[in-house]
Amino acid sequence: MHPSDLIPSSSRPGAPTSEDLLRAGEASLVAGRVDEALRLFATAVRVDGHSSQALTAFGGALAQSGDLARARLVLERSLAADPLQREAWLAMATLELDQSRPSAALGAIDRALALGPMTAELLGILARARLASGDVDGARRAVDHGLGLAPADATLHNVAAAIDRASGNGERAALRLARAASMDPMGQSRAWYELARAGEPLDEAELRAELSAASAAGNRVRLANLHHALAEVLRGRGLPEALVQAAAGNALTATGDAATSISAQVDQTIATFDATYFAQARGAGLRGSAPIVVVGTPSAALDHVAGLLGNHPSTARTEAGHLATLAAQVEPTVGLPFPLGCERLERGHWAGMAHRYVELVGSAARGQRTLDVSAGNGLYLGLVASCLPDARVIHVRRDRRDAALEDLLMHRGVVDLSWSGSLAEIVEHEGDAARLMEHWRKVLSLPLLEVDAADLVREPSIQQRRLCEFAGLALPERTSPAPAAERLRVGAWRAYEAELRAQLPEHWFASAIGVS
């Protein structure tokens, strides 16, 4: 069936309207045809590029397809056009949860709640966010409220199953999952992945049976979730098949030649942000706003540092990696996209862009320091230096062998890690990241602190003090481990050494610390 066949006949013979395309796209989503919905929503955006509703629908579908990077950019564009969209804030909250950012999700939920009533959909997202934050009782209250409004909501039953497992009631959790599966197989597959990643015991035979059923149905996103759930189960037992299952899942969510595009971006960034650029930008930008920018490959180590600083009473983590939004201002300002357009920026531009960034993150208005954490932030450090010259940068590094293993096992449909489909891609990305960070060390005027994951495990209190001192934050009277501490798994690569040695360059084993 061609997508145009879904457009109501009442719209013909004229061209379909944005509303027609949105209705057809929603019907495709309900039927599980995510790719078809994407084409329809993308067409709706082309028909009416100013429609925030079309942008929100397109962003939500991109997230469902696993293209989280593009989903974030589209949703941010939608919210920039109309910040009073309840549906866009709910979509952003879901995206934050998909990328393991419960605090940011709660912030987006608050914005959505201020724009409308409490609904079962909102309560389902709220329950997920509270559970991910460790607030089991709060999650249970949200679920109970939501089920009172919508007893057949699959998301609520999935969250209820996770709560039951966390409370030690595995039998009731199994019943909840079975009921949710009958309502929403996609939601069940995602719930299984999240439970497996959290270390909950799952039935391997049942997962394999679901994989067979999903293969027959042909739903790529559901199949990817199940491959990664099985990979996490096998990873917990140290079995090499975990790598095979993760690779199969990531192959289903591939988004093109990402490694090549990243290499090209790094080349352009290094060429643009040279000594001449920084000489022109000297003394420009917005003083007084001092965000803490954390960079590094998506990993438990990055999450750990974000947790240590994000839990500080004087910081507020941004609802998203807003530096990408800062870079997105370049094209409308000078007519060329980032990074090429940065060569045309003038002194007044840097301060104006910085003001818009500060307004977007909102932390300054609450008297807190902005904590901007994203794996992609490394590309934007030159722009940060010229727009926000009081910023501080923390670079989180890992043993490259542990980083390679985590990258291979990570669900690229959940975390923006589109280049991690193979060890060859990981090697290429590591090289790109290494030369970009080496460039910043040579030319960047911002204070830069390098933190190693192994040190976070060996001496957590020392490293927390070091991080706070560098960021200019008082050490909290009471400290607690960051949520990701137990998942750092320093040295986990040794269980897979044979598989890694067969594909990684030998120099990766001669020098442990990489740039991730």
PDB file of N, CA and C in Angstrom, residues 133-199:
ATOM      1  N   SER A 133      14.024   6.987  38.730  1.00  0.00           N
ATOM      2  CA  SER A 133      14.701   7.829  39.722  1.00  0.00           C
ATOM      3  C   SER A 133      14.831   7.134  41.078  1.00  0.00           C
ATOM      4  N   GLY A 134      14.286   5.926  41.196  1.00  0.00           N
ATOM      5  CA  GLY A 134      14.363   5.198  42.458  1.00  0.00           C
ATOM      6  C   GLY A 134      13.189   5.431  43.384  1.00  0.00           C
ATOM      7  N   ASP A 135      12.194   6.201  42.942  1.00  0.00           N
ATOM      8  CA  ASP A 135      11.019   6.499  43.775  1.00  0.00           C
ATOM      9  C   ASP A 135       9.940   5.448  43.492  1.00  0.00           C
ATOM     10  N   VAL A 136      10.094   4.265  44.082  1.00  0.00           N
ATOM     11  CA  VAL A 136       9.173   3.162  43.809  1.00  0.00           C
ATOM     12  C   VAL A 136       7.762   3.492  44.307  1.00  0.00           C
ATOM     13  N   ASP A 137       7.655   4.058  45.502  1.00  0.00           N
ATOM     14  CA  ASP A 137       6.335   4.392  46.050  1.00  0.00           C
ATOM     15  C   ASP A 137       5.625   5.430  45.178  1.00  0.00           C
ATOM     16  N   GLY A 138       6.381   6.431  44.735  1.00  0.00           N
ATOM     17  CA  GLY A 138       5.784   7.447  43.868  1.00  0.00           C
ATOM     18  C   GLY A 138       5.347   6.860  42.536  1.00  0.00           C
ATOM     19  N   ALA A 139       6.144   5.927  42.008  1.00  0.00           N
ATOM     20  CA  ALA A 139       5.779   5.263  40.757  1.00  0.00           C
ATOM     21  C   ALA A 139       4.504   4.450  40.938  1.00  0.00           C
ATOM     22  N   ARG A 140       4.394   3.762  42.080  1.00  0.00           N
ATOM     23  CA  ARG A 140       3.208   2.950  42.333  1.00  0.00           C
ATOM     24  C   ARG A 140       1.952   3.832  42.421  1.00  0.00           C
ATOM     25  N   ARG A 141       2.074   4.987  43.082  1.00  0.00           N
ATOM     26  CA  ARG A 141       0.916   5.892  43.185  1.00  0.00           C
ATOM     27  C   ARG A 141       0.483   6.376  41.799  1.00  0.00           C
ATOM     28  N   ALA A 142       1.457   6.703  40.965  1.00  0.00           N
ATOM     29  CA  ALA A 142       1.131   7.172  39.613  1.00  0.00           C
ATOM     30  C   ALA A 142       0.455   6.068  38.807  1.00  0.00           C
ATOM     31  N   VAL A 143       0.950   4.833  38.940  1.00  0.00           N
ATOM     32  CA  VAL A 143       0.355   3.708  38.223  1.00  0.00           C
ATOM     33  C   VAL A 143      -1.078   3.475  38.687  1.00  0.00           C
ATOM     34  N   ASP A 144      -1.279   3.455  40.000  1.00  0.00           N
ATOM     35  CA  ASP A 144      -2.628   3.215  40.532  1.00  0.00           C
ATOM     36  C   ASP A 144      -3.607   4.288  40.044  1.00  0.00           C
ATOM     37  N   HIS A 145      -3.155   5.537  40.060  1.00  0.00           N
ATOM     38  CA  HIS A 145      -4.001   6.632  39.569  1.00  0.00           C
ATOM     39  C   HIS A 145      -4.312   6.428  38.092  1.00  0.00           C
ATOM     40  N   GLY A 146      -3.270   6.091  37.315  1.00  0.00           N
ATOM     41  CA  GLY A 146      -3.448   5.918  35.877  1.00  0.00           C
ATOM     42  C   GLY A 146      -4.367   4.764  35.530  1.00  0.00           C
ATOM     43  N   LEU A 147      -4.211   3.626  36.222  1.00  0.00           N
ATOM     44  CA  LEU A 147      -5.071   2.472  35.946  1.00  0.00           C
ATOM     45  C   LEU A 147      -6.517   2.744  36.334  1.00  0.00           C
ATOM     46  N   GLY A 148      -6.711   3.649  37.289  1.00  0.00           N
ATOM     47  CA  GLY A 148      -8.069   4.051  37.615  1.00  0.00           C
ATOM     48  C   GLY A 148      -8.724   4.801  36.473  1.00  0.00           C
ATOM     49  N   LEU A 149      -7.889   5.518  35.667  1.00  0.00           N
ATOM     50  CA  LEU A 149      -8.414   6.254  34.518  1.00  0.00           C
ATOM     51  C   LEU A 149      -8.483   5.389  33.270  1.00  0.00           C
ATOM     52  N   ALA A 150      -7.504   4.476  33.120  1.00  0.00           N
ATOM     53  CA  ALA A 150      -7.421   3.653  31.906  1.00  0.00           C
ATOM     54  C   ALA A 150      -6.945   2.254  32.277  1.00  0.00           C
ATOM     55  N   PRO A 151      -7.849   1.368  32.673  1.00  0.00           N
ATOM     56  CA  PRO A 151      -7.461   0.027  33.142  1.00  0.00           C
ATOM     57  C   PRO A 151      -6.737  -0.805  32.089  1.00  0.00           C
ATOM     58  N   ALA A 152      -6.887  -0.491  30.803  1.00  0.00           N
ATOM     59  CA  ALA A 152      -6.277  -1.302  29.743  1.00  0.00           C
ATOM     60  C   ALA A 152      -5.039  -0.642  29.138  1.00  0.00           C
ATOM     61  N   ASP A 153      -4.413   0.294  29.851  1.00  0.00           N
ATOM     62  CA  ASP A 153      -3.232   0.980  29.326  1.00  0.00           C
ATOM     63  C   ASP A 153      -1.995   0.091  29.472  1.00  0.00           C
ATOM     64  N   ALA A 154      -1.389  -0.309  28.339  1.00  0.00           N
ATOM     65  CA  ALA A 154      -0.265  -1.240  28.360  1.00  0.00           C
ATOM     66  C   ALA A 154       0.958  -0.644  29.042  1.00  0.00           C
ATOM     67  N   THR A 155       1.215   0.649  28.826  1.00  0.00           N
ATOM     68  CA  THR A 155       2.380   1.284  29.457  1.00  0.00           C
ATOM     69  C   THR A 155       2.282   1.199  30.971  1.00  0.00           C
ATOM     70  N   LEU A 156       1.113   1.473  31.507  1.00  0.00           N
ATOM     71  CA  LEU A 156       0.930   1.419  32.953  1.00  0.00           C
ATOM     72  C   LEU A 156       1.124   0.002  33.484  1.00  0.00           C
ATOM     73  N   HIS A 157       0.647  -1.002  32.745  1.00  0.00           N
ATOM     74  CA  HIS A 157       0.835  -2.377  33.189  1.00  0.00           C
ATOM     75  C   HIS A 157       2.317  -2.779  33.128  1.00  0.00           C
ATOM     76  N   ASN A 158       3.047  -2.284  32.129  1.00  0.00           N
ATOM     77  CA  ASN A 158       4.484  -2.567  32.055  1.00  0.00           C
ATOM     78  C   ASN A 158       5.228  -1.961  33.237  1.00  0.00           C
ATOM     79  N   VAL A 159       4.890  -0.721  33.581  1.00  0.00           N
ATOM     80  CA  VAL A 159       5.543  -0.081  34.723  1.00  0.00           C
ATOM     81  C   VAL A 159       5.157  -0.804  36.009  1.00  0.00           C
ATOM     82  N   ALA A 160       3.889  -1.207  36.107  1.00  0.00           N
ATOM     83  CA  ALA A 160       3.445  -1.953  37.286  1.00  0.00           C
ATOM     84  C   ALA A 160       4.232  -3.260  37.427  1.00  0.00           C
ATOM     85  N   ALA A 161       4.528  -3.908  36.288  1.00  0.00           N
ATOM     86  CA  ALA A 161       5.326  -5.136  36.323  1.00  0.00           C
ATOM     87  C   ALA A 161       6.729  -4.857  36.847  1.00  0.00           C
ATOM     88  N   ALA A 162       7.323  -3.759  36.404  1.00  0.00           N
ATOM     89  CA  ALA A 162       8.662  -3.398  36.881  1.00  0.00           C
ATOM     90  C   ALA A 162       8.648  -3.112  38.385  1.00  0.00           C
ATOM     91  N   ILE A 163       7.579  -2.465  38.858  1.00  0.00           N
ATOM     92  CA  ILE A 163       7.452  -2.188  40.293  1.00  0.00           C
ATOM     93  C   ILE A 163       7.324  -3.499  41.063  1.00  0.00           C
ATOM     94  N   ASP A 164       6.524  -4.422  40.537  1.00  0.00           N
ATOM     95  CA  ASP A 164       6.367  -5.716  41.204  1.00  0.00           C
ATOM     96  C   ASP A 164       7.702  -6.459  41.295  1.00  0.00           C
ATOM     97  N   ARG A 165       8.472  -6.416  40.222  1.00  0.00           N
ATOM     98  CA  ARG A 165       9.788  -7.079  40.252  1.00  0.00           C
ATOM     99  C   ARG A 165      10.696  -6.419  41.278  1.00  0.00           C
ATOM    100  N   ALA A 166      10.669  -5.075  41.314  1.00  0.00           N
ATOM    101  CA  ALA A 166      11.514  -4.357  42.283  1.00  0.00           C
ATOM    102  C   ALA A 166      11.094  -4.671  43.713  1.00  0.00           C
ATOM    103  N   SER A 167       9.823  -5.050  43.905  1.00  0.00           N
ATOM    104  CA  SER A 167       9.316  -5.375  45.237  1.00  0.00           C
ATOM    105  C   SER A 167       9.409  -6.861  45.545  1.00  0.00           C
ATOM    106  N   GLY A 168       9.999  -7.630  44.622  1.00  0.00           N
ATOM    107  CA  GLY A 168      10.187  -9.055  44.860  1.00  0.00           C
ATOM    108  C   GLY A 168       9.007  -9.924  44.515  1.00  0.00           C
ATOM    109  N   ASN A 169       8.026  -9.379  43.791  1.00  0.00           N
ATOM    110  CA  ASN A 169       6.837 -10.152  43.440  1.00  0.00           C
ATOM    111  C   ASN A 169       6.917 -10.538  41.966  1.00  0.00           C
ATOM    112  N   GLY A 170       7.785 -11.522  41.659  1.00  0.00           N
ATOM    113  CA  GLY A 170       8.018 -11.919  40.283  1.00  0.00           C
ATOM    114  C   GLY A 170       6.813 -12.545  39.618  1.00  0.00           C
ATOM    115  N   GLU A 171       6.009 -13.296  40.374  1.00  0.00           N
ATOM    116  CA  GLU A 171       4.850 -13.961  39.785  1.00  0.00           C
ATOM    117  C   GLU A 171       3.822 -12.944  39.297  1.00  0.00           C
ATOM    118  N   ARG A 172       3.550 -11.938  40.125  1.00  0.00           N
ATOM    119  CA  ARG A 172       2.590 -10.922  39.704  1.00  0.00           C
ATOM    120  C   ARG A 172       3.150 -10.101  38.541  1.00  0.00           C
ATOM    121  N   ALA A 173       4.476  -9.863  38.545  1.00  0.00           N
ATOM    122  CA  ALA A 173       5.094  -9.124  37.444  1.00  0.00           C
ATOM    123  C   ALA A 173       4.906  -9.871  36.132  1.00  0.00           C
ATOM    124  N   ALA A 174       5.057 -11.201  36.157  1.00  0.00           N
ATOM    125  CA  ALA A 174       4.881 -11.998  34.942  1.00  0.00           C
ATOM    126  C   ALA A 174       3.456 -11.878  34.415  1.00  0.00           C
ATOM    127  N   LEU A 175       2.495 -11.881  35.314  1.00  0.00           N
ATOM    128  CA  LEU A 175       1.103 -11.746  34.904  1.00  0.00           C
ATOM    129  C   LEU A 175       0.855 -10.366  34.285  1.00  0.00           C
ATOM    130  N   ARG A 176       1.466  -9.338  34.892  1.00  0.00           N
ATOM    131  CA  ARG A 176       1.318  -7.971  34.351  1.00  0.00           C
ATOM    132  C   ARG A 176       1.891  -7.898  32.933  1.00  0.00           C
ATOM    133  N   LEU A 177       3.089  -8.474  32.748  1.00  0.00           N
ATOM    134  CA  LEU A 177       3.722  -8.424  31.432  1.00  0.00           C
ATOM    135  C   LEU A 177       2.881  -9.153  30.390  1.00  0.00           C
ATOM    136  N   ALA A 178       2.331 -10.297  30.785  1.00  0.00           N
ATOM    137  CA  ALA A 178       1.497 -11.042  29.847  1.00  0.00           C
ATOM    138  C   ALA A 178       0.273 -10.223  29.435  1.00  0.00           C
ATOM    139  N   ARG A 179      -0.324  -9.531  30.409  1.00  0.00           N
ATOM    140  CA  ARG A 179      -1.498  -8.705  30.094  1.00  0.00           C
ATOM    141  C   ARG A 179      -1.095  -7.533  29.200  1.00  0.00           C
ATOM    142  N   ALA A 180       0.057  -6.918  29.505  1.00  0.00           N
ATOM    143  CA  ALA A 180       0.518  -5.794  28.687  1.00  0.00           C
ATOM    144  C   ALA A 180       0.815  -6.249  27.265  1.00  0.00           C
ATOM    145  N   ALA A 181       1.379  -7.451  27.131  1.00  0.00           N
ATOM    146  CA  ALA A 181       1.721  -7.961  25.802  1.00  0.00           C
ATOM    147  C   ALA A 181       0.490  -8.101  24.929  1.00  0.00           C
ATOM    148  N   SER A 182      -0.628  -8.495  25.540  1.00  0.00           N
ATOM    149  CA  SER A 182      -1.855  -8.649  24.765  1.00  0.00           C
ATOM    150  C   SER A 182      -2.381  -7.299  24.285  1.00  0.00           C
ATOM    151  N   MET A 183      -1.982  -6.226  24.984  1.00  0.00           N
ATOM    152  CA  MET A 183      -2.440  -4.884  24.618  1.00  0.00           C
ATOM    153  C   MET A 183      -1.437  -4.195  23.690  1.00  0.00           C
ATOM    154  N   ASP A 184      -0.150  -4.425  23.940  1.00  0.00           N
ATOM    155  CA  ASP A 184       0.882  -3.667  23.233  1.00  0.00           C
ATOM    156  C   ASP A 184       2.180  -4.480  23.202  1.00  0.00           C
ATOM    157  N   PRO A 185       2.394  -5.312  22.168  1.00  0.00           N
ATOM    158  CA  PRO A 185       3.625  -6.104  22.095  1.00  0.00           C
ATOM    159  C   PRO A 185       4.889  -5.249  22.065  1.00  0.00           C
ATOM    160  N   MET A 186       4.801  -4.062  21.435  1.00  0.00           N
ATOM    161  CA  MET A 186       5.971  -3.182  21.377  1.00  0.00           C
ATOM    162  C   MET A 186       6.363  -2.720  22.772  1.00  0.00           C
ATOM    163  N   GLY A 187       5.359  -2.322  23.560  1.00  0.00           N
ATOM    164  CA  GLY A 187       5.646  -1.862  24.917  1.00  0.00           C
ATOM    165  C   GLY A 187       6.220  -2.971  25.772  1.00  0.00           C
ATOM    166  N   GLN A 188       5.737  -4.190  25.582  1.00  0.00           N
ATOM    167  CA  GLN A 188       6.257  -5.295  26.369  1.00  0.00           C
ATOM    168  C   GLN A 188       7.723  -5.549  26.039  1.00  0.00           C
ATOM    169  N   SER A 189       8.079  -5.494  24.765  1.00  0.00           N
ATOM    170  CA  SER A 189       9.465  -5.759  24.387  1.00  0.00           C
ATOM    171  C   SER A 189      10.398  -4.714  24.993  1.00  0.00           C
ATOM    172  N   ARG A 190       9.945  -3.449  25.014  1.00  0.00           N
ATOM    173  CA  ARG A 190      10.767  -2.393  25.619  1.00  0.00           C
ATOM    174  C   ARG A 190      10.882  -2.611  27.130  1.00  0.00           C
ATOM    175  N   ALA A 191       9.783  -3.026  27.756  1.00  0.00           N
ATOM    176  CA  ALA A 191       9.818  -3.283  29.203  1.00  0.00           C
ATOM    177  C   ALA A 191      10.794  -4.407  29.527  1.00  0.00           C
ATOM    178  N   TRP A 192      10.790  -5.456  28.715  1.00  0.00           N
ATOM    179  CA  TRP A 192      11.731  -6.557  28.944  1.00  0.00           C
ATOM    180  C   TRP A 192      13.177  -6.075  28.842  1.00  0.00           C
ATOM    181  N   TYR A 193      13.457  -5.215  27.845  1.00  0.00           N
ATOM    182  CA  TYR A 193      14.825  -4.695  27.710  1.00  0.00           C
ATOM    183  C   TYR A 193      15.223  -3.902  28.950  1.00  0.00           C
ATOM    184  N   GLU A 194      14.340  -3.020  29.416  1.00  0.00           N
ATOM    185  CA  GLU A 194      14.671  -2.191  30.571  1.00  0.00           C
ATOM    186  C   GLU A 194      14.866  -3.035  31.830  1.00  0.00           C
ATOM    187  N   LEU A 195      14.037  -4.071  31.984  1.00  0.00           N
ATOM    188  CA  LEU A 195      14.189  -4.958  33.139  1.00  0.00           C
ATOM    189  C   LEU A 195      15.509  -5.719  33.060  1.00  0.00           C
ATOM    190  N   ALA A 196      15.856  -6.201  31.873  1.00  0.00           N
ATOM    191  CA  ALA A 196      17.110  -6.943  31.714  1.00  0.00           C
ATOM    192  C   ALA A 196      18.303  -6.041  31.983  1.00  0.00           C
ATOM    193  N   ARG A 197      18.258  -4.810  31.495  1.00  0.00           N
ATOM    194  CA  ARG A 197      19.378  -3.883  31.714  1.00  0.00           C
ATOM    195  C   ARG A 197      19.512  -3.531  33.188  1.00  0.00           C
ATOM    196  N   ALA A 198      18.401  -3.557  33.917  1.00  0.00           N
ATOM    197  CA  ALA A 198      18.443  -3.280  35.353  1.00  0.00           C
ATOM    198  C   ALA A 198      18.892  -4.497  36.160  1.00  0.00           C
ATOM    199  N   GLY A 199      19.140  -5.628  35.478  1.00  0.00           N
ATOM    200  CA  GLY A 199      19.627  -6.808  36.176  1.00  0.00           C
ATOM    201  C   GLY A 199      18.549  -7.742  36.673  1.00  0.00           C
TER     202      GLY A 199
END
